[in-house]
PDB file of C-alpha atoms and ligand atoms in Angstrom:
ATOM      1  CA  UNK A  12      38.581  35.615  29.049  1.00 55.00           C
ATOM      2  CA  UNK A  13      35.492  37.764  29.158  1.00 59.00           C
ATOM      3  CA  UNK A  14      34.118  36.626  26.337  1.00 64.00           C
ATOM      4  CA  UNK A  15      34.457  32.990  27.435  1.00 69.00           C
ATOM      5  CA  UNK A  16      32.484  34.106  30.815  1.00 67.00           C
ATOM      6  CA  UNK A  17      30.040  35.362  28.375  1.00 67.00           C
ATOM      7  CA  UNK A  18      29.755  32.121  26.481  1.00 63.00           C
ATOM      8  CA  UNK A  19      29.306  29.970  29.657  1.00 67.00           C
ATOM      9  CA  UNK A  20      26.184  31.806  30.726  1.00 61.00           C
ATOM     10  CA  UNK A  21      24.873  31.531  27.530  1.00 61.00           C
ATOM     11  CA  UNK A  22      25.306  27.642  28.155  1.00 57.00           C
ATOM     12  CA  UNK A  23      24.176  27.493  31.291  1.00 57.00           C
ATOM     13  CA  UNK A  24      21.357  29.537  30.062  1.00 56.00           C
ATOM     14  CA  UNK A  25      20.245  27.117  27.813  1.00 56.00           C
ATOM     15  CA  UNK A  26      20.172  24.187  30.264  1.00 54.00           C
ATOM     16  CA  UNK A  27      17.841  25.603  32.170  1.00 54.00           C
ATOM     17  CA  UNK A  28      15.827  26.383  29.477  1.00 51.00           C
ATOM     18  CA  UNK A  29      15.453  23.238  28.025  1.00 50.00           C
ATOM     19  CA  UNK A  30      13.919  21.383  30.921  1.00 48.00           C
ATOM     20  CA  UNK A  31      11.831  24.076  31.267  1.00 49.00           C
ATOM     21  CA  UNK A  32      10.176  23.085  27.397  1.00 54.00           C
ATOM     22  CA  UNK A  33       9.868  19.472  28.660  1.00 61.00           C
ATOM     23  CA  UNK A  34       7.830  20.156  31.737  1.00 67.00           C
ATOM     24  CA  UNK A  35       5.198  22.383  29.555  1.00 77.00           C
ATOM     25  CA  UNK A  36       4.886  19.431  27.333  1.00 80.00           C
ATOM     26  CA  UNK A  37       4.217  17.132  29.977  1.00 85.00           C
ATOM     27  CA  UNK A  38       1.944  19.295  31.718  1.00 89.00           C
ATOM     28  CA  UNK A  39      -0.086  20.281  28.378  1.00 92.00           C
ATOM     29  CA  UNK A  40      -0.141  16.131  28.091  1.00 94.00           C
ATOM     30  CA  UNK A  41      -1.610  15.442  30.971  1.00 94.00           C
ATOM     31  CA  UNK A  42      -4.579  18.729  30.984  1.00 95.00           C
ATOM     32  CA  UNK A  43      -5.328  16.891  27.674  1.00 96.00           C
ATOM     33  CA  UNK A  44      -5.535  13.431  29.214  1.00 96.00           C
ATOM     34  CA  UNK A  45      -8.282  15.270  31.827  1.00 96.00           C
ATOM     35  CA  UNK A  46     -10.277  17.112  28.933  1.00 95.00           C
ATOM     36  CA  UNK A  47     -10.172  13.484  27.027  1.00 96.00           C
ATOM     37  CA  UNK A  48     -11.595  11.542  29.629  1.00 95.00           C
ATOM     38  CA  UNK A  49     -13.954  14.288  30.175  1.00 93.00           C
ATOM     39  CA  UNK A  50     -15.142  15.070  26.936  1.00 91.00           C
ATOM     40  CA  UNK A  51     -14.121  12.843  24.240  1.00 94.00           C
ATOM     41  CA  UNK A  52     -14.258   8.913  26.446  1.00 95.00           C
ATOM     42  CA  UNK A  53     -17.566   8.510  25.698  1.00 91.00           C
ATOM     43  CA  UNK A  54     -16.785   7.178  22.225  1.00 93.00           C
ATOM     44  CA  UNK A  55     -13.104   7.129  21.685  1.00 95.00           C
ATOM     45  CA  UNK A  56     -10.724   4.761  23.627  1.00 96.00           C
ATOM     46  CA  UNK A  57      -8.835   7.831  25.275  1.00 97.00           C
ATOM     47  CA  UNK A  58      -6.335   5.809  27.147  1.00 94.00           C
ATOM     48  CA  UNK A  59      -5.261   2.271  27.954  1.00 89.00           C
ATOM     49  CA  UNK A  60      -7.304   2.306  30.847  1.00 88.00           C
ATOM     50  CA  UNK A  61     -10.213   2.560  29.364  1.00 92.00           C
ATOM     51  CA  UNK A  62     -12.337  -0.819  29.117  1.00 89.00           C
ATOM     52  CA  UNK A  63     -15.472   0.135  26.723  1.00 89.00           C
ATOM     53  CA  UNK A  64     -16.103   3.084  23.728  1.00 88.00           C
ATOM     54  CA  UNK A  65     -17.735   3.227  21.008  1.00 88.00           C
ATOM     55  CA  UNK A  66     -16.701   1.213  17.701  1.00 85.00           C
ATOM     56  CA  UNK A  67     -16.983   3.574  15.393  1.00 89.00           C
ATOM     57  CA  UNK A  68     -14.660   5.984  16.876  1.00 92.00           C
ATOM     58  CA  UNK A  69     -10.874   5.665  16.835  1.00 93.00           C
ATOM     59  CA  UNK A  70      -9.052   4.814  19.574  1.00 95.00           C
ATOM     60  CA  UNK A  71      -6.329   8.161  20.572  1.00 96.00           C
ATOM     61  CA  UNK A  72      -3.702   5.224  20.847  1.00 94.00           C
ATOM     62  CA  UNK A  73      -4.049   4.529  17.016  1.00 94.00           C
ATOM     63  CA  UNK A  74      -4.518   8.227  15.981  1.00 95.00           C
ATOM     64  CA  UNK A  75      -1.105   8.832  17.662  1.00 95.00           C
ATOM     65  CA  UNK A  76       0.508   6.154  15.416  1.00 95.00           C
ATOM     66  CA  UNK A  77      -0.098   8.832  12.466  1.00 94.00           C
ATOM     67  CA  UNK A  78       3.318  10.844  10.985  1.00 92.00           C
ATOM     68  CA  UNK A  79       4.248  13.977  13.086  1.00 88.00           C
ATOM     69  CA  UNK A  80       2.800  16.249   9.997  1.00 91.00           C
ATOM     70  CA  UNK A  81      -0.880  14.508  10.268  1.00 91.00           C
ATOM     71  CA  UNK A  82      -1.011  14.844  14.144  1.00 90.00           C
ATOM     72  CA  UNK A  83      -0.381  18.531  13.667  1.00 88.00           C
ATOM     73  CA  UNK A  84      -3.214  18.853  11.171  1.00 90.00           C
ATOM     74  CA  UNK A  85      -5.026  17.667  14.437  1.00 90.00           C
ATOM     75  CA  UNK A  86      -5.231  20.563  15.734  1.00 89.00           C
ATOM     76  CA  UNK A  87      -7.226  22.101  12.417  1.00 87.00           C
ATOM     77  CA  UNK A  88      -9.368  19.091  12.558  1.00 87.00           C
ATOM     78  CA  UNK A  89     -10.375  19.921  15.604  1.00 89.00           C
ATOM     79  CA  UNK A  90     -11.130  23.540  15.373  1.00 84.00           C
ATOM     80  CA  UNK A  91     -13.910  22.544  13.510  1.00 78.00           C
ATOM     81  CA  UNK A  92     -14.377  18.901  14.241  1.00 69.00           C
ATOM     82  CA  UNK A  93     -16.012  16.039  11.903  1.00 69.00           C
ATOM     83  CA  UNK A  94     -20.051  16.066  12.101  1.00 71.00           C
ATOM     84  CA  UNK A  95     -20.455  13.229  13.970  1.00 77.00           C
ATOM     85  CA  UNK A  96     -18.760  14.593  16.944  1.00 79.00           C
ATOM     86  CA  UNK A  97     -20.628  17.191  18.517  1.00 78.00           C
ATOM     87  CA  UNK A  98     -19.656  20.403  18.473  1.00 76.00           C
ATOM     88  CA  UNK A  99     -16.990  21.488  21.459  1.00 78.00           C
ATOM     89  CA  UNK A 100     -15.890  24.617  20.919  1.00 83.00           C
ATOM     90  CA  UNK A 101     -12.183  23.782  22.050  1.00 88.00           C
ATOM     91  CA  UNK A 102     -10.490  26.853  22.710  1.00 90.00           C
ATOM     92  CA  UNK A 103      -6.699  27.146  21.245  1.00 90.00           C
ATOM     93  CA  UNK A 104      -5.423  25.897  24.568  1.00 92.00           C
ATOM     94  CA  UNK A 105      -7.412  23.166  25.240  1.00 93.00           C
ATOM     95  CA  UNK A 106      -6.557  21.990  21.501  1.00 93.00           C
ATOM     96  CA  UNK A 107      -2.993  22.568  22.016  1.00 94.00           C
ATOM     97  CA  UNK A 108      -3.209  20.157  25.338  1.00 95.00           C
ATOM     98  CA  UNK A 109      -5.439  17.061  23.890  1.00 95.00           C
ATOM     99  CA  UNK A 110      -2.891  17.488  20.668  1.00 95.00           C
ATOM    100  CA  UNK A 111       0.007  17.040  23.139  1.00 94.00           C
ATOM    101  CA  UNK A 112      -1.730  14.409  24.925  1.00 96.00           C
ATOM    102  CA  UNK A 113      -2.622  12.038  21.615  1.00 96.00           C
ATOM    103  CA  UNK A 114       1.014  12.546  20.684  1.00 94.00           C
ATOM    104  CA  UNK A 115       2.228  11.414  23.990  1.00 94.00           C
ATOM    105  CA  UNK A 116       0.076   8.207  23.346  1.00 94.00           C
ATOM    106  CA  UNK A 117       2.927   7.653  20.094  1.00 88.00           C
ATOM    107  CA  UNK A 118       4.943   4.431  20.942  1.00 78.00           C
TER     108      UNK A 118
HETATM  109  C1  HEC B 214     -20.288  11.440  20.053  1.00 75.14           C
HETATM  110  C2  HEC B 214     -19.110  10.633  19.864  1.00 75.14           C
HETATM  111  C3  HEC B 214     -17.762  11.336  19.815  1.00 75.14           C
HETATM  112  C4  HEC B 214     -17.209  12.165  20.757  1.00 75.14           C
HETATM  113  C5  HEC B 214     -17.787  12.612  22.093  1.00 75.14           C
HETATM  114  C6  HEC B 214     -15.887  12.528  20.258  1.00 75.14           C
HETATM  115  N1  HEC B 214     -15.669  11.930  19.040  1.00 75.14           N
HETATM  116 FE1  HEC B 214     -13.981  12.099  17.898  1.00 75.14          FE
HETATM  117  N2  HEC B 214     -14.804  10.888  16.482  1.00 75.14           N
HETATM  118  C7  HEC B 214     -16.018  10.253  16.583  1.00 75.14           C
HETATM  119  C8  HEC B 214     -16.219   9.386  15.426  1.00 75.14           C
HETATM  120  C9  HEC B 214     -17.429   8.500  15.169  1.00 75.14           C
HETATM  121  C10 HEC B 214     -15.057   9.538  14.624  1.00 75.14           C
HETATM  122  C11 HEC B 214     -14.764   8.867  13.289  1.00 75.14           C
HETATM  123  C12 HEC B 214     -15.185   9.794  12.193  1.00 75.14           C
HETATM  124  C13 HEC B 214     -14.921   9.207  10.839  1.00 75.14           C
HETATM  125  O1  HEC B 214     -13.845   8.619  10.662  1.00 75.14           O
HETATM  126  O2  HEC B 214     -15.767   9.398   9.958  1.00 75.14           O
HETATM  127  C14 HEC B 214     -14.195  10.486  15.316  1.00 75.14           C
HETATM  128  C15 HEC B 214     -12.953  10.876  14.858  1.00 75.14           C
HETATM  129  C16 HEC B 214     -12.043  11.619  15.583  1.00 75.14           C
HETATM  130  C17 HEC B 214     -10.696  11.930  15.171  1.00 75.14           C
HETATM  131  C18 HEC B 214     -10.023  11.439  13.900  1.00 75.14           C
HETATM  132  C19 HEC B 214     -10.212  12.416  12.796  1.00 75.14           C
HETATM  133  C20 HEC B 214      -9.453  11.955  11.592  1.00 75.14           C
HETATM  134  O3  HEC B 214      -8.638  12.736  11.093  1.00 75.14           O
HETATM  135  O4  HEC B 214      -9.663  10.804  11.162  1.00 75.14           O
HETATM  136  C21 HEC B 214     -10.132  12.682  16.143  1.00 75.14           C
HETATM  137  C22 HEC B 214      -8.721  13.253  16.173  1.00 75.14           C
HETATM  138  C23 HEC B 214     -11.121  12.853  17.169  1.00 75.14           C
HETATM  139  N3  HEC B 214     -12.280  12.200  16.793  1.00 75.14           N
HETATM  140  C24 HEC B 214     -10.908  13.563  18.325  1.00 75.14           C
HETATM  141  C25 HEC B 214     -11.847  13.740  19.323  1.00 75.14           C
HETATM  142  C26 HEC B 214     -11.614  14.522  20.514  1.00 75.14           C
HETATM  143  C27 HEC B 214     -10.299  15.229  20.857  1.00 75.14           C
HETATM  144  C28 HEC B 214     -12.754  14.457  21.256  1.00 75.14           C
HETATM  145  C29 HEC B 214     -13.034  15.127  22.587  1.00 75.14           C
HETATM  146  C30 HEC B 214     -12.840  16.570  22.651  1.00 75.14           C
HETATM  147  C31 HEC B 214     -13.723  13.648  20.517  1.00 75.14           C
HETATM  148  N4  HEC B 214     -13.125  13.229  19.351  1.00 75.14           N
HETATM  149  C32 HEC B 214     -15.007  13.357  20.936  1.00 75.14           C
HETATM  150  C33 HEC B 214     -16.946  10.389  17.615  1.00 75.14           C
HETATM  151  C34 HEC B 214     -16.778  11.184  18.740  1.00 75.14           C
END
């Protein structure tokens, strides 16, 4: 019996945990959708809202149709970003939020 009261708080544990991972996704999503517009709109298509960027950029929508394993490599890429972007100096976090927010552009 005790161990089955044991068990049941584990559960219950766990479902509030799990929302809990959601919501930081979410919010890490939409920081990245401000630093995008901010920082990276004037050449890239950052969001379907967007009318005009430049054409020699990518637009985030088709960046996010990469495999999981490439968008993760992202986040390398942009530690120390191509040469014709200028040079940012994105710290970890704001990486980790325009990472979330190019994957929440996936269909
Ligand atoms: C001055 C224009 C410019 C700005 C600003 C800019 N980019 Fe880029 N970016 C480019 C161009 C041009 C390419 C295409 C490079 C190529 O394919 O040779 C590119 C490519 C990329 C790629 C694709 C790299 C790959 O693996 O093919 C990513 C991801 C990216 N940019 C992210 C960003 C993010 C995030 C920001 C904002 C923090 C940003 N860019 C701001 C011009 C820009």
């Amino acid at each position: 019996m005790k161990r089955n009261f044991g068990l049941t708080a584990v559960l219950l544990g766990a479902l509030f945990i799990l929302p809990g991972t959601t919501a930081g996704a979410a919010f890490e999503a939409a920081n990245g959708k401000t630093l995008a517009e901010k920082w990276c709109s004037s050449c890239h298509l950052v969001s379907p809202d967007q009318a005009k960027a430049s054409a020699d950029a990518p637009p985030f929508a088709s960046i996010a149709e990469r495999t999981d394993e490439d968008l993760d490599r992202l986040a390398f890429f942009l530690l120390d970003p191509h040469p014709v972007m200028p040079n940012f100096s994105l710290s970890r976090d704001q990486i980790t939020d325009l990472v979330a927010y190019i994957k929440s552009l996936k269909q």
